[in-house]
PDB file of C-alpha atoms in Angstrom:
ATOM      1  CA  MET A   6     117.679  95.009  79.163  1.00 58.00           C
ATOM      2  CA  ALA A   7     119.876  97.818  77.876  1.00 65.00           C
ATOM      3  CA  GLU A   8     122.518  96.975  75.318  1.00 77.00           C
ATOM      4  CA  GLU A   9     126.001  96.874  76.858  1.00 85.00           C
ATOM      5  CA  GLU A  10     128.448  99.394  75.531  1.00 85.00           C
ATOM      6  CA  LYS A  11     131.808  97.959  74.468  1.00 82.00           C
ATOM      7  CA  ILE A  12     135.123  99.771  74.636  1.00 81.00           C
ATOM      8  CA  ASN A  13     138.344  99.198  72.772  1.00 81.00           C
ATOM      9  CA  LEU A  14     141.385  98.370  74.820  1.00 84.00           C
ATOM     10  CA  GLU A  15     144.953  97.997  73.649  1.00 86.00           C
ATOM     11  CA  LEU A  16     146.834  95.300  75.547  1.00 87.00           C
ATOM     12  CA  ILE A  17     150.592  95.232  75.793  1.00 87.00           C
ATOM     13  CA  LYS A  18     151.501  91.728  74.693  1.00 90.00           C
ATOM     14  CA  PRO A  19     152.212  89.500  77.729  1.00 93.00           C
ATOM     15  CA  THR A  20     155.619  87.840  77.836  1.00 94.00           C
ATOM     16  CA  TYR A  21     154.041  84.401  78.207  1.00 97.00           C
ATOM     17  CA  PRO A  22     150.973  83.136  76.330  1.00 96.00           C
ATOM     18  CA  LEU A  23     147.955  81.421  77.834  1.00 97.00           C
ATOM     19  CA  GLU A  24     148.535  77.667  78.291  1.00 98.00           C
ATOM     20  CA  GLN A  25     152.295  78.259  78.798  1.00 98.00           C
ATOM     21  CA  VAL A  26     153.703  75.631  81.163  1.00 98.00           C
ATOM     22  CA  VAL A  27     155.662  77.236  83.990  1.00 98.00           C
ATOM     23  CA  PHE A  28     157.630  75.962  86.976  1.00 98.00           C
ATOM     24  CA  VAL A  29     157.332  77.487  90.428  1.00 98.00           C
ATOM     25  CA  PRO A  30     160.210  76.765  92.831  1.00 98.00           C
ATOM     26  CA  VAL A  31     159.251  75.761  96.366  1.00 96.00           C
ATOM     27  CA  LYS A  32     161.399  74.174  99.078  1.00 96.00           C
ATOM     28  CA  ASN A  33     163.460  71.450  97.358  1.00 97.00           C
ATOM     29  CA  LYS A  34     160.912  70.835  94.605  1.00 97.00           C
ATOM     30  CA  VAL A  35     159.194  72.418  91.640  1.00 98.00           C
ATOM     31  CA  VAL A  36     155.469  72.791  90.981  1.00 98.00           C
ATOM     32  CA  GLU A  37     154.595  72.388  87.300  1.00 98.00           C
ATOM     33  CA  THR A  38     151.538  74.402  86.329  1.00 98.00           C
ATOM     34  CA  LYS A  39     150.283  76.529  83.460  1.00 98.00           C
ATOM     35  CA  ILE A  40     149.004  80.023  82.822  1.00 98.00           C
ATOM     36  CA  ILE A  41     145.249  80.085  82.274  1.00 98.00           C
ATOM     37  CA  ARG A  42     144.342  83.789  82.626  1.00 97.00           C
ATOM     38  CA  TYR A  43     145.819  87.240  82.878  1.00 96.00           C
ATOM     39  CA  GLU A  44     145.122  89.945  85.408  1.00 95.00           C
ATOM     40  CA  VAL A  45     145.335  93.311  83.679  1.00 94.00           C
ATOM     41  CA  GLN A  46     145.365  96.886  84.935  1.00 94.00           C
ATOM     42  CA  VAL A  47     143.835  99.470  82.639  1.00 92.00           C
ATOM     43  CA  ILE A  48     145.202 102.992  82.355  1.00 91.00           C
ATOM     44  CA  LYS A  49     144.160 105.896  80.190  1.00 89.00           C
ATOM     45  CA  GLU A  50     146.910 107.024  77.851  1.00 86.00           C
ATOM     46  CA  ASN A  51     146.083 110.039  75.716  1.00 86.00           C
ATOM     47  CA  ASP A  52     142.564 109.282  74.513  1.00 84.00           C
ATOM     48  CA  SER A  53     142.766 105.485  74.560  1.00 87.00           C
ATOM     49  CA  LEU A  54     142.790 102.748  77.163  1.00 88.00           C
ATOM     50  CA  LEU A  55     145.871 100.632  77.640  1.00 91.00           C
ATOM     51  CA  GLY A  56     145.937  97.276  79.430  1.00 91.00           C
ATOM     52  CA  ILE A  57     149.101  96.279  81.284  1.00 92.00           C
ATOM     53  CA  LEU A  58     149.512  92.766  82.622  1.00 93.00           C
ATOM     54  CA  SER A  59     149.928  92.766  86.398  1.00 93.00           C
ATOM     55  CA  ASN A  60     149.696  89.044  87.237  1.00 96.00           C
ATOM     56  CA  TYR A  61     149.437  85.618  85.695  1.00 97.00           C
ATOM     57  CA  TYR A  62     146.676  83.306  86.901  1.00 98.00           C
ATOM     58  CA  LEU A  63     147.762  79.678  87.234  1.00 98.00           C
ATOM     59  CA  ASP A  64     145.671  76.526  86.988  1.00 97.00           C
ATOM     60  CA  GLN A  65     146.654  75.452  90.502  1.00 96.00           C
ATOM     61  CA  MET A  66     147.578  77.137  93.749  1.00 97.00           C
ATOM     62  CA  VAL A  67     151.257  77.519  94.629  1.00 97.00           C
ATOM     63  CA  ARG A  68     153.115  78.648  97.749  1.00 95.00           C
ATOM     64  CA  ILE A  69     154.877  81.987  97.261  1.00 95.00           C
ATOM     65  CA  ARG A  70     156.761  84.109  99.785  1.00 95.00           C
ATOM     66  CA  ARG A  71     155.148  87.525 100.125  1.00 94.00           C
ATOM     67  CA  GLY A  72     156.832  89.837 102.629  1.00 92.00           C
ATOM     68  CA  THR A  73     157.461  87.868 105.807  1.00 93.00           C
ATOM     69  CA  GLU A  74     154.775  85.258 105.100  1.00 94.00           C
ATOM     70  CA  GLN A  75     154.091  82.445 102.689  1.00 93.00           C
ATOM     71  CA  ASP A  76     150.809  82.574 100.765  1.00 95.00           C
ATOM     72  CA  LEU A  77     148.954  79.914  98.819  1.00 96.00           C
ATOM     73  CA  VAL A  78     147.921  81.713  95.614  1.00 97.00           C
ATOM     74  CA  TYR A  79     146.746  81.384  92.027  1.00 97.00           C
ATOM     75  CA  LEU A  80     147.958  84.848  91.021  1.00 96.00           C
ATOM     76  CA  VAL A  81     151.706  85.189  90.507  1.00 97.00           C
ATOM     77  CA  LYS A  82     154.087  87.732  89.089  1.00 96.00           C
ATOM     78  CA  GLU A  83     156.499  86.945  86.289  1.00 95.00           C
ATOM     79  CA  CYS A  84     159.365  86.912  88.793  1.00 95.00           C
ATOM     80  CA  ASP A  85     157.734  84.020  90.720  1.00 97.00           C
ATOM     81  CA  PHE A  86     158.130  81.323  88.069  1.00 98.00           C
ATOM     82  CA  TYR A  87     160.460  79.918  85.416  1.00 98.00           C
ATOM     83  CA  VAL A  88     159.791  78.446  81.988  1.00 98.00           C
ATOM     84  CA  ASP A  89     162.913  76.275  82.276  1.00 98.00           C
ATOM     85  CA  ARG A  90     162.519  73.304  84.637  1.00 98.00           C
ATOM     86  CA  GLU A  91     166.263  73.037  85.363  1.00 98.00           C
ATOM     87  CA  LYS A  92     166.483  76.692  86.409  1.00 98.00           C
ATOM     88  CA  ALA A  93     163.416  76.253  88.613  1.00 98.00           C
ATOM     89  CA  GLU A  94     164.952  73.166  90.219  1.00 98.00           C
ATOM     90  CA  ALA A  95     168.156  75.082  90.978  1.00 98.00           C
ATOM     91  CA  ALA A  96     166.058  77.934  92.397  1.00 98.00           C
ATOM     92  CA  SER A  97     164.170  75.519  94.682  1.00 98.00           C
ATOM     93  CA  LYS A  98     167.274  74.412  96.587  1.00 98.00           C
ATOM     94  CA  PHE A  99     166.802  75.146 100.284  1.00 98.00           C
ATOM     95  CA  LEU A 100     169.687  77.000 101.931  1.00 98.00           C
ATOM     96  CA  GLU A 101     169.626  76.350 105.663  1.00 98.00           C
ATOM     97  CA  VAL A 102     170.565  79.189 108.007  1.00 97.00           C
ATOM     98  CA  LYS A 103     171.398  78.570 111.649  1.00 97.00           C
ATOM     99  CA  ALA A 104     171.669  81.554 113.971  1.00 96.00           C
ATOM    100  CA  ASP A 105     170.517  82.300 117.491  1.00 96.00           C
ATOM    101  CA  GLU A 106     168.000  85.042 118.374  1.00 95.00           C
ATOM    102  CA  GLU A 107     170.756  87.470 119.403  1.00 94.00           C
ATOM    103  CA  THR A 108     172.560  87.091 116.061  1.00 95.00           C
ATOM    104  CA  TRP A 109     169.322  87.737 114.173  1.00 96.00           C
ATOM    105  CA  LYS A 110     168.493  90.851 116.217  1.00 94.00           C
ATOM    106  CA  LEU A 111     171.988  92.282 115.715  1.00 93.00           C
ATOM    107  CA  ALA A 112     171.884  91.421 112.007  1.00 93.00           C
ATOM    108  CA  ILE A 113     168.466  92.733 110.974  1.00 92.00           C
ATOM    109  CA  GLY A 114     167.252  94.643 114.013  1.00 90.00           C
ATOM    110  CA  ASP A 115     163.895  94.531 115.699  1.00 87.00           C
ATOM    111  CA  ARG A 116     161.097  96.711 114.290  1.00 86.00           C
ATOM    112  CA  LYS A 117     159.488  96.885 117.747  1.00 86.00           C
ATOM    113  CA  VAL A 118     162.495  98.467 119.487  1.00 83.00           C
ATOM    114  CA  GLU A 119     161.925 102.139 120.273  1.00 83.00           C
ATOM    115  CA  ASP A 120     165.256 102.857 122.011  1.00 82.00           C
ATOM    116  CA  GLU A 121     167.449 104.547 119.388  1.00 82.00           C
ATOM    117  CA  ASP A 122     170.567 103.599 121.399  1.00 81.00           C
ATOM    118  CA  SER A 123     169.733  99.885 121.352  1.00 84.00           C
ATOM    119  CA  PRO A 124     171.922  97.655 119.160  1.00 83.00           C
ATOM    120  CA  TYR A 125     168.616  96.165 117.939  1.00 84.00           C
ATOM    121  CA  ASP A 126     167.332  99.523 116.637  1.00 86.00           C
ATOM    122  CA  LEU A 127     166.989  99.388 112.854  1.00 84.00           C
ATOM    123  CA  ASP A 128     169.535 102.183 112.448  1.00 85.00           C
ATOM    124  CA  ASN A 129     172.154 100.314 114.519  1.00 85.00           C
ATOM    125  CA  CYS A 130     171.854  96.775 113.142  1.00 86.00           C
ATOM    126  CA  GLY A 131     173.706  95.087 110.281  1.00 87.00           C
ATOM    127  CA  LEU A 132     170.914  96.065 107.843  1.00 87.00           C
ATOM    128  CA  PRO A 133     170.194  99.715 108.671  1.00 84.00           C
ATOM    129  CA  ARG A 134     167.080 101.574 107.529  1.00 84.00           C
ATOM    130  CA  CYS A 135     167.380 103.037 104.042  1.00 84.00           C
ATOM    131  CA  CYS A 136     164.627 102.532 101.478  1.00 88.00           C
ATOM    132  CA  ALA A 137     161.827 100.238 100.300  1.00 90.00           C
ATOM    133  CA  ASN A 138     164.360  97.750  98.896  1.00 90.00           C
ATOM    134  CA  ILE A 139     166.070  97.411 102.268  1.00 90.00           C
ATOM    135  CA  SER A 140     162.682  97.096 103.976  1.00 92.00           C
ATOM    136  CA  GLU A 141     161.806  94.222 101.619  1.00 94.00           C
ATOM    137  CA  ALA A 142     165.284  92.708 102.175  1.00 93.00           C
ATOM    138  CA  ARG A 143     164.528  92.788 105.912  1.00 94.00           C
ATOM    139  CA  ASN A 144     161.190  91.052 105.215  1.00 96.00           C
ATOM    140  CA  ILE A 145     163.005  88.296 103.328  1.00 97.00           C
ATOM    141  CA  LEU A 146     165.492  87.891 106.179  1.00 97.00           C
ATOM    142  CA  LEU A 147     162.669  87.794 108.760  1.00 96.00           C
ATOM    143  CA  TYR A 148     161.075  85.065 106.653  1.00 97.00           C
ATOM    144  CA  CYS A 149     164.463  83.314 106.524  1.00 97.00           C
ATOM    145  CA  GLN A 150     164.683  83.469 110.315  1.00 97.00           C
ATOM    146  CA  GLU A 151     161.189  81.986 110.702  1.00 96.00           C
ATOM    147  CA  GLU A 152     161.776  79.217 108.129  1.00 96.00           C
ATOM    148  CA  GLY A 153     165.378  78.405 109.105  1.00 97.00           C
ATOM    149  CA  GLY A 154     166.593  79.351 105.631  1.00 97.00           C
ATOM    150  CA  LEU A 155     165.540  80.359 102.126  1.00 97.00           C
ATOM    151  CA  ILE A 156     165.164  78.737  98.758  1.00 98.00           C
ATOM    152  CA  ALA A 157     167.781  79.943  96.266  1.00 98.00           C
ATOM    153  CA  HIS A 158     165.062  81.910  94.418  1.00 98.00           C
ATOM    154  CA  ASP A 159     164.360  84.069  97.491  1.00 97.00           C
ATOM    155  CA  ARG A 160     168.081  84.399  98.210  1.00 97.00           C
ATOM    156  CA  ASP A 161     168.594  85.700  94.678  1.00 96.00           C
ATOM    157  CA  ASN A 162     165.750  88.194  95.180  1.00 95.00           C
ATOM    158  CA  LEU A 163     167.389  89.292  98.440  1.00 94.00           C
ATOM    159  CA  LEU A 164     170.731  89.751  96.709  1.00 92.00           C
ATOM    160  CA  SER A 165     169.230  91.849  93.900  1.00 91.00           C
ATOM    161  CA  LEU A 166     167.569  94.120  96.490  1.00 91.00           C
ATOM    162  CA  LEU A 167     170.832  94.497  98.378  1.00 88.00           C
ATOM    163  CA  LEU A 168     172.877  95.236  95.268  1.00 86.00           C
ATOM    164  CA  ASP A 169     170.405  97.743  93.823  1.00 77.00           C
ATOM    165  CA  ARG A 170     172.104 101.044  94.714  1.00 72.00           C
ATOM    166  CA  HIS A 171     173.536  99.661  97.956  1.00 72.00           C
ATOM    167  CA  ASP A 172     177.033  98.824  99.071  1.00 69.00           C
ATOM    168  CA  LEU A 173     177.162  95.199 100.178  1.00 67.00           C
ATOM    169  CA  GLU A 174     180.222  95.265 102.394  1.00 71.00           C
ATOM    170  CA  PHE A 175     180.257  93.116 105.504  1.00 69.00           C
ATOM    171  CA  GLU A 176     182.669  91.133 107.612  1.00 73.00           C
ATOM    172  CA  LYS A 177     182.007  87.392 107.778  1.00 74.00           C
ATOM    173  CA  GLN A 178     182.280  87.420 111.583  1.00 80.00           C
ATOM    174  CA  GLU A 179     179.579  90.122 111.938  1.00 88.00           C
ATOM    175  CA  PRO A 180     176.060  88.795 112.654  1.00 93.00           C
ATOM    176  CA  ILE A 181     174.781  89.858 109.208  1.00 91.00           C
ATOM    177  CA  GLY A 182     177.897  88.340 107.631  1.00 91.00           C
ATOM    178  CA  LYS A 183     177.249  84.985 109.318  1.00 93.00           C
ATOM    179  CA  ILE A 184     173.767  84.909 107.821  1.00 95.00           C
ATOM    180  CA  TYR A 185     174.849  86.066 104.348  1.00 93.00           C
ATOM    181  CA  THR A 186     177.661  83.482 104.296  1.00 93.00           C
ATOM    182  CA  GLN A 187     175.210  80.655 105.019  1.00 95.00           C
ATOM    183  CA  LEU A 188     173.055  81.905 102.158  1.00 96.00           C
ATOM    184  CA  GLY A 189     176.036  81.880  99.803  1.00 93.00           C
ATOM    185  CA  ILE A 190     176.224  85.673  99.578  1.00 89.00           C
ATOM    186  CA  LYS A 191     179.855  86.709  99.344  1.00 81.00           C
TER     187      LYS A 191
END
C-alpha cells in the first residue's frame, strides 16, 4: 500500500468550539444539542490551502426551515442556533398568521402566473421581484402561508432580508401589510 501524502491546511478558527452546547429554536420550544464536527470548504489562497467553516454538525437532528420547506438535519449554519437559551426560547415563539388565499396571492404573488397583467404576477404583488433577498423573503412567506405562521427566528430573518437595501413601506390595510402586522413587522 502506498504511503498517503499529507497536506498542510490553515483553518480559520470557528466561532464555536467542538462540544459547545447550542440551542435551536423550533415551534414554541428549544432543542438543546451540541456541536460535534465541522464541515469545512477548502480554497487555495496564494500557494497555501485555507479551510473555511461552512456548517456545524450537531449530535442530533433538528428541524430547520430551508426555503419553503422544513428539513430534518444534522448540519446547520451559525445563523440557525443560539448559545443563549433565553434568546433561543424567545426566537421559538410561534407567530400565527391568518389570511385567506386571495390575500396571500395579492401579498406575495404566484410564481406560476404567466399573465403580466394579473394582480398575482410577481411584479404586481405586494412583494415585487427584485433580487435574491426578496426571492428568499418570498420563500419564507410561502412557508409562513403553509405553516399558518412563523417562529420569531424566521420572522427576524425575513425582516433582515427586507431591510437589506430595500424600502419597507406598506399600508396596514394592504394584503402584505396585514401579513406583516400579524408577524409584528411595523
